[in-house]
Short mmCIF file of C-alpha atoms in Angstrom, two decimals:
data_model
loop_
_atom_site.label_atom_id
_atom_site.label_comp_id
_atom_site.label_asym_id
_atom_site.label_seq_id
_atom_site.Cartn_x
_atom_site.Cartn_y
_atom_site.Cartn_z
CA UNK T 14 39.97 56.12 117.62
CA UNK T 15 39.94 52.61 116.63
CA UNK T 16 41.60 52.09 113.11
CA UNK T 17 40.94 49.22 110.83
CA UNK T 18 42.32 50.54 107.74
CA UNK T 19 43.96 53.54 106.58
CA UNK T 20 40.25 54.87 105.01
CA UNK T 21 38.03 53.24 107.45
CA UNK T 22 37.72 54.88 110.98
CA UNK T 23 35.26 53.67 113.95
CA UNK T 24 34.74 56.15 116.84
CA UNK T 25 35.35 54.23 120.13
CA UNK T 26 33.83 52.36 121.86
CA UNK T 27 33.04 50.69 119.15
CA UNK T 28 35.01 47.13 118.90
CA UNK T 29 38.27 46.65 117.26
CA UNK T 30 37.67 44.36 113.93
CA UNK T 31 39.00 41.13 113.42
CA UNK T 32 39.45 39.04 109.94
CA UNK T 33 37.59 35.24 110.20
CA UNK T 34 37.75 32.75 107.58
CA UNK T 35 34.72 30.95 107.45
CA UNK T 36 32.95 29.20 104.29
CA UNK T 37 35.08 29.93 102.11
CA UNK T 38 35.79 33.71 102.76
CA UNK T 39 36.73 35.68 104.72
CA UNK T 40 34.72 38.38 107.00
CA UNK T 41 35.27 41.32 108.92
CA UNK T 42 33.90 40.57 112.52
CA UNK T 43 33.23 43.18 115.31
CA UNK T 44 32.79 41.45 118.97
CA UNK T 45 32.25 42.08 122.84
CA UNK T 46 34.40 39.56 124.99
CA UNK T 47 33.68 36.20 125.15
CA UNK T 48 33.07 34.41 128.17
CA UNK T 49 31.71 30.54 129.21
CA UNK T 50 28.65 32.57 130.59
CA UNK T 51 27.72 34.31 128.15
CA UNK T 52 24.73 33.74 125.33
CA UNK T 53 26.07 34.68 121.67
CA UNK T 54 23.77 37.25 119.88
CA UNK T 55 24.67 37.82 116.17
CA UNK T 56 23.80 41.15 114.89
CA UNK T 57 23.21 41.15 110.70
CA UNK T 58 23.40 44.37 108.74
CA UNK T 59 21.29 45.43 105.52
CA UNK T 60 21.46 47.34 102.63
CA UNK T 61 23.47 49.73 101.80
CA UNK T 62 24.74 49.70 105.73
CA UNK T 63 27.72 47.50 107.47
CA UNK T 64 28.35 46.56 111.19
CA UNK T 65 28.81 50.12 112.27
CA UNK T 66 24.56 49.67 112.25
CA UNK T 67 24.37 48.58 114.93
CA UNK T 68 26.65 50.61 117.38
CA UNK T 69 24.02 51.74 119.62
CA UNK T 70 22.86 48.45 120.48
CA UNK T 71 26.30 46.48 120.85
CA UNK T 72 27.48 48.32 124.36
CA UNK T 73 23.69 47.45 126.26
CA UNK T 74 23.45 43.71 124.93
CA UNK T 75 27.15 43.59 126.44
CA UNK T 76 26.36 44.90 129.75
CA UNK T 77 22.93 42.40 129.66
CA UNK T 78 25.60 39.55 128.94
CA UNK T 79 25.40 38.86 125.20
CA UNK T 80 28.30 37.88 123.58
CA UNK T 81 27.80 40.28 120.48
CA UNK T 82 29.22 38.99 117.39
CA UNK T 83 28.40 41.44 114.47
CA UNK T 84 29.93 40.55 111.01
CA UNK T 85 30.53 42.75 108.27
CA UNK T 86 28.79 39.87 105.41
CA UNK T 87 30.80 39.01 102.44
CA UNK T 88 30.37 42.25 99.71
CA UNK T 89 30.74 44.80 102.56
CA UNK T 90 33.46 46.73 104.41
CA UNK T 91 36.96 44.41 104.79
CA UNK T 92 35.16 41.34 104.38
CA UNK T 93 35.67 39.33 100.92
CA UNK T 94 33.85 40.39 97.85
CA UNK T 95 34.06 37.57 95.82
CA UNK T 96 33.33 38.59 92.00
CA UNK T 97 30.96 35.39 91.23
CA UNK T 98 27.68 36.81 91.49
CA UNK T 99 26.39 33.45 92.73
CA UNK T 100 28.55 33.70 95.79
CA UNK T 101 26.08 36.07 97.20
CA UNK T 102 23.00 33.52 97.32
CA UNK T 103 21.43 32.52 100.20
CA UNK T 104 22.78 29.33 100.83
CA UNK T 105 26.63 31.09 100.95
CA UNK T 106 24.75 34.35 103.16
CA UNK T 107 23.53 31.83 105.70
CA UNK T 108 26.58 29.56 105.52
CA UNK T 109 28.78 31.93 106.49
CA UNK T 110 26.38 32.52 109.71
CA UNK T 111 26.67 28.96 110.74
CA UNK T 112 30.42 28.61 110.34
CA UNK T 113 31.03 31.47 112.37
CA UNK T 114 29.22 29.95 114.86
CA UNK T 115 31.20 27.00 114.49
CA UNK T 116 34.56 29.04 114.66
CA UNK T 117 33.20 30.18 118.37
CA UNK T 118 32.13 26.76 119.56
CA UNK T 119 28.47 27.88 119.33
CA UNK T 120 25.65 25.16 118.59
CA UNK T 121 23.17 28.24 118.71
CA UNK T 122 22.85 31.70 118.82
CA UNK T 123 20.06 34.72 118.73
CA UNK T 124 20.12 36.10 115.51
CA UNK T 125 18.92 39.58 114.75
CA UNK T 126 18.78 41.26 111.10
CA UNK T 127 17.83 44.36 109.52
CA UNK T 128 16.51 45.03 106.06
CA UNK T 129 18.42 42.61 104.16
CA UNK T 130 20.08 41.19 107.06
CA UNK T 131 16.75 40.32 108.24
CA UNK T 132 16.17 38.34 105.48
CA UNK T 133 19.18 36.23 105.97
CA UNK T 134 17.95 35.82 109.25
CA UNK T 135 14.34 34.74 108.60
CA UNK T 136 16.34 32.08 105.75
CA UNK T 137 18.88 31.01 108.69
CA UNK T 138 15.80 29.71 110.61
CA UNK T 139 14.56 28.05 107.81
CA UNK T 140 18.22 26.41 106.20
CA UNK T 141 19.99 26.29 109.60
CA UNK T 142 16.79 25.98 112.24
CA UNK T 143 18.86 23.95 114.83
CA UNK T 144 21.59 27.21 115.22
CA UNK T 145 18.76 29.92 115.59
CA UNK T 146 17.89 29.68 119.07
CA UNK T 147 15.20 32.74 118.47
CA UNK T 148 15.46 35.78 116.42
CA UNK T 149 14.58 39.22 115.68
CA UNK T 150 13.73 41.39 112.65
CA UNK T 151 13.30 44.81 111.87
CA UNK T 152 11.93 46.17 109.06
CA UNK T 153 11.68 43.27 106.44
CA UNK T 154 9.18 40.88 108.16
CA UNK T 155 9.42 37.22 106.67
CA UNK T 156 8.19 37.30 102.84
CA UNK T 157 5.77 34.48 101.87
CA UNK T 158 6.66 32.58 98.88
CA UNK T 159 5.69 33.79 95.54
CA UNK T 160 4.00 32.13 92.91
CA UNK T 161 6.78 33.02 90.20
CA UNK T 162 10.16 33.96 90.88
CA UNK T 163 10.54 37.38 92.50
CA UNK T 164 11.94 39.57 90.19
CA UNK T 165 9.51 39.04 87.89
CA UNK T 166 6.85 38.75 90.47
CA UNK T 167 7.76 42.27 91.46
CA UNK T 168 8.48 43.25 87.45
CA UNK T 169 4.90 42.72 86.98
CA UNK T 170 3.56 44.52 90.14
CA UNK T 171 6.05 47.67 90.31
CA UNK T 172 7.58 47.68 86.76
CA UNK T 173 10.66 47.69 85.25
CA UNK T 174 11.86 51.14 87.44
CA UNK T 175 11.92 49.05 90.44
CA UNK T 176 15.44 49.34 92.29
CA UNK T 177 14.85 45.29 92.72
CA UNK T 178 14.02 45.14 89.08
CA UNK T 179 16.34 47.67 87.64
CA UNK T 180 19.59 45.71 89.54
CA UNK T 181 18.97 42.46 87.98
CA UNK T 182 17.67 43.49 84.11
CA UNK T 183 20.30 46.00 83.64
CA UNK T 184 23.36 44.72 85.80
CA UNK T 185 26.14 47.79 85.95
CA UNK T 186 23.88 50.64 85.24
CA UNK T 187 22.94 51.81 89.11
CA UNK T 188 26.29 50.40 90.31
CA UNK T 189 28.16 52.72 88.20
CA UNK T 190 25.55 56.01 89.60
CA UNK T 191 26.25 54.99 93.07
CA UNK T 192 30.09 54.29 92.82
CA UNK T 193 30.28 57.87 91.52
CA UNK T 194 28.08 59.45 93.95
CA UNK T 195 28.85 57.48 96.93
CA UNK T 196 28.54 60.17 99.65
CA UNK T 197 25.99 61.77 98.52
CA UNK T 198 23.95 58.71 97.88
CA UNK T 199 24.11 57.76 101.18
CA UNK T 200 23.71 60.96 102.52
CA UNK T 201 20.23 61.25 100.95
CA UNK T 202 19.20 57.81 101.64
CA UNK T 203 19.82 57.88 105.18
CA UNK T 204 16.99 60.05 106.71
CA UNK T 205 13.87 60.40 108.59
CA UNK T 206 10.80 62.46 108.90
CA UNK T 207 10.28 62.46 105.23
CA UNK T 208 7.22 64.15 103.52
CA UNK T 209 5.19 62.05 102.49
CA UNK T 210 5.48 62.82 98.69
CA UNK T 211 5.10 60.01 95.74
CA UNK T 212 8.16 58.46 94.22
CA UNK T 213 9.37 60.48 91.32
CA UNK T 214 9.71 58.93 87.97
CA UNK T 215 12.84 56.74 87.62
CA UNK T 216 14.84 54.51 89.63
CA UNK T 217 14.89 55.55 93.11
CA UNK T 218 18.40 54.79 94.28
CA UNK T 219 19.95 56.54 91.30
CA UNK T 220 17.16 59.79 91.77
CA UNK T 221 18.87 59.64 95.57
CA UNK T 222 22.48 59.62 94.60
CA UNK T 223 21.87 62.10 91.82
CA UNK T 224 19.17 64.43 94.08
CA UNK T 225 20.42 68.12 94.37
CA UNK T 226 19.91 67.98 97.99
CA UNK T 227 18.39 65.51 100.84
CA UNK T 228 14.82 65.32 102.64
CA UNK T 229 13.97 65.31 105.88
CA UNK T 230 16.20 64.74 108.57
CA UNK T 231 19.83 62.87 108.97
CA UNK T 232 20.02 59.86 110.84
CA UNK T 233 23.43 59.87 111.34
CA UNK T 234 26.04 62.25 112.33
CA UNK T 235 28.46 63.67 109.51
CA UNK T 236 31.42 61.32 111.72
CA UNK T 237 28.96 58.30 111.37
CA UNK T 238 28.25 59.01 107.51
CA UNK T 239 31.99 58.88 107.14
CA UNK T 240 32.28 55.49 108.54
CA UNK T 241 30.02 54.09 105.85
CA UNK T 242 31.00 56.32 103.12
CA UNK T 243 34.75 55.26 103.69
CA UNK T 244 33.71 51.87 103.63
CA UNK T 245 31.83 51.92 100.02
CA UNK T 246 34.55 53.80 98.42
CA UNK T 247 36.56 50.48 98.91
CA UNK T 248 34.61 48.25 97.93
CA UNK T 249 31.90 50.11 95.62
CA UNK T 250 28.58 49.11 95.36
CA UNK T 251 28.51 46.00 92.85
CA UNK T 252 29.10 43.66 95.43
CA UNK T 253 26.83 44.55 98.03
CA UNK T 254 23.71 44.60 94.90
CA UNK T 255 25.14 41.27 93.98
CA UNK T 256 22.75 40.11 96.92
CA UNK T 257 19.98 41.33 95.12
CA UNK T 258 21.00 39.78 92.05
CA UNK T 259 20.24 36.30 93.61
CA UNK T 260 16.47 36.57 94.56
CA UNK T 261 15.62 34.35 91.68
CA UNK T 262 18.08 32.11 92.13
CA UNK T 263 17.15 32.45 95.89
CA UNK T 264 13.42 31.13 95.16
CA UNK T 265 14.89 27.80 93.55
CA UNK T 266 16.82 27.14 96.76
CA UNK T 267 14.02 27.68 98.88
CA UNK T 268 11.64 26.05 97.03
CA UNK T 269 11.46 22.68 99.16
CA UNK T 270 12.39 23.94 102.50
CA UNK T 271 9.46 24.33 105.26
CA UNK T 272 7.92 27.82 105.05
CA UNK T 273 7.05 27.90 108.31
CA UNK T 274 9.42 29.96 111.15
CA UNK T 275 9.06 27.85 114.26
CA UNK T 276 11.49 29.60 116.50
CA UNK T 277 10.13 32.59 118.52
CA UNK T 278 10.48 35.63 116.69
CA UNK T 279 10.07 39.38 117.50
CA UNK T 280 8.99 41.78 114.45
CA UNK T 281 9.70 45.16 114.91
CA UNK T 282 8.62 47.69 112.24
CA UNK T 283 8.47 51.33 111.87
CA UNK T 284 5.51 53.09 111.61
CA UNK T 285 6.82 55.69 108.73
CA UNK T 286 8.47 52.84 107.15
CA UNK T 287 7.45 52.12 102.92
CA UNK T 288 7.29 48.39 104.06
CA UNK T 289 4.30 47.86 105.44
CA UNK T 290 3.37 45.22 108.12
CA UNK T 291 2.69 42.11 106.96
CA UNK T 292 -0.90 40.71 106.97
CA UNK T 293 -1.10 37.78 108.80
CA UNK T 294 2.50 36.99 109.43
CA UNK T 295 1.29 34.39 112.51
CA UNK T 296 0.40 32.00 109.85
CA UNK T 297 3.83 31.61 108.61
CA UNK T 298 5.49 32.80 112.12
CA UNK T 299 3.41 31.52 114.78
CA UNK T 300 5.64 32.02 117.37
CA UNK T 301 6.35 35.66 116.23
CA UNK T 302 5.18 38.82 118.63
CA UNK T 303 4.95 42.52 116.45
CA UNK T 304 5.62 45.57 117.66
CA UNK T 305 6.02 48.79 115.87
CA UNK T 306 8.12 52.21 116.67
CA UNK T 307 7.35 55.64 115.55
CA UNK T 308 10.29 56.09 112.96
CA UNK T 309 11.11 55.20 109.52
CA UNK T 310 13.32 52.59 107.63
CA UNK T 311 16.68 52.86 110.01
CA UNK T 312 14.89 51.76 112.85
CA UNK T 313 17.88 51.13 115.40
CA UNK T 314 19.93 54.31 113.94
CA UNK T 315 16.54 56.03 114.34
CA UNK T 316 15.44 55.02 117.61
CA UNK T 317 18.24 53.30 119.57
CA UNK T 318 17.34 53.43 123.01
CA UNK T 319 13.63 52.21 122.15
CA UNK T 320 15.07 49.52 119.95
CA UNK T 321 17.49 48.44 122.42
CA UNK T 322 14.58 48.30 125.00
CA UNK T 323 12.19 46.61 123.01
CA UNK T 324 14.89 43.79 122.15
CA UNK T 325 16.16 43.21 125.56
CA UNK T 326 12.38 42.85 127.32
CA UNK T 327 11.53 40.43 124.56
CA UNK T 328 14.57 38.31 125.01
CA UNK T 329 13.42 38.17 129.06
#
């Protein structure tokens, strides 16, 4: 067993962590051996996840000749968790990744992101286009700019109990519920083969945290769930939820940025995911390839072999 802290254990063969100072913070980073011939590929997790979400892809990518770099992004794991909410805006999150390339001496890399990590990778292609050779997004397609700030827009469409809106309008309320029910929340959230039922009234994430029993089937083993639960017991949920609390700030920060993603991109959808495929994605991502896998939201963990194969085949 590899151990990074007294509370978080990473089953072998997951890489040992190291701490790397970048962009004013210190990140916990997992990587495979680096050599002069390896192409860098940076894997970015979503919410509420951890670098460990990529455990199935790391060995195959390394065997294919990539230098695999997997950070716990700021606010997660043993990476720094700044107190200031604005420390989690999109310039900070993408700045961390650009500085990580500088640390390793790379001009650019392939970037892969799932969920919130996909949003960061799409933004990386806008804010640091010269650093992105290709990109792969899982679950979350590129989000076209809304006519008004994101949270205001979502509140009008989905109402005040939408969890994006709730995180912003009632700061600290959901955080406390998730902190009090960490393991139950994660066990109830990371499920697959869910029954097709309409959402219950109330705030979805708080409902999951207090649900008496999970639906569907587990995405991960109890040992893997323990890695995730131990990490969030250590950090709490506020630092990762603060990513959501910058959505309106990000809307303003990206106002004058080219909205077109010019890099080659692979978009992987889950056919059972609540997030639908984007309509006319090629209008703003002209060099995109879109594929769907028969799974839910946690794509690379639900169908690890299929996801890895799709990634490697597209990368060539």
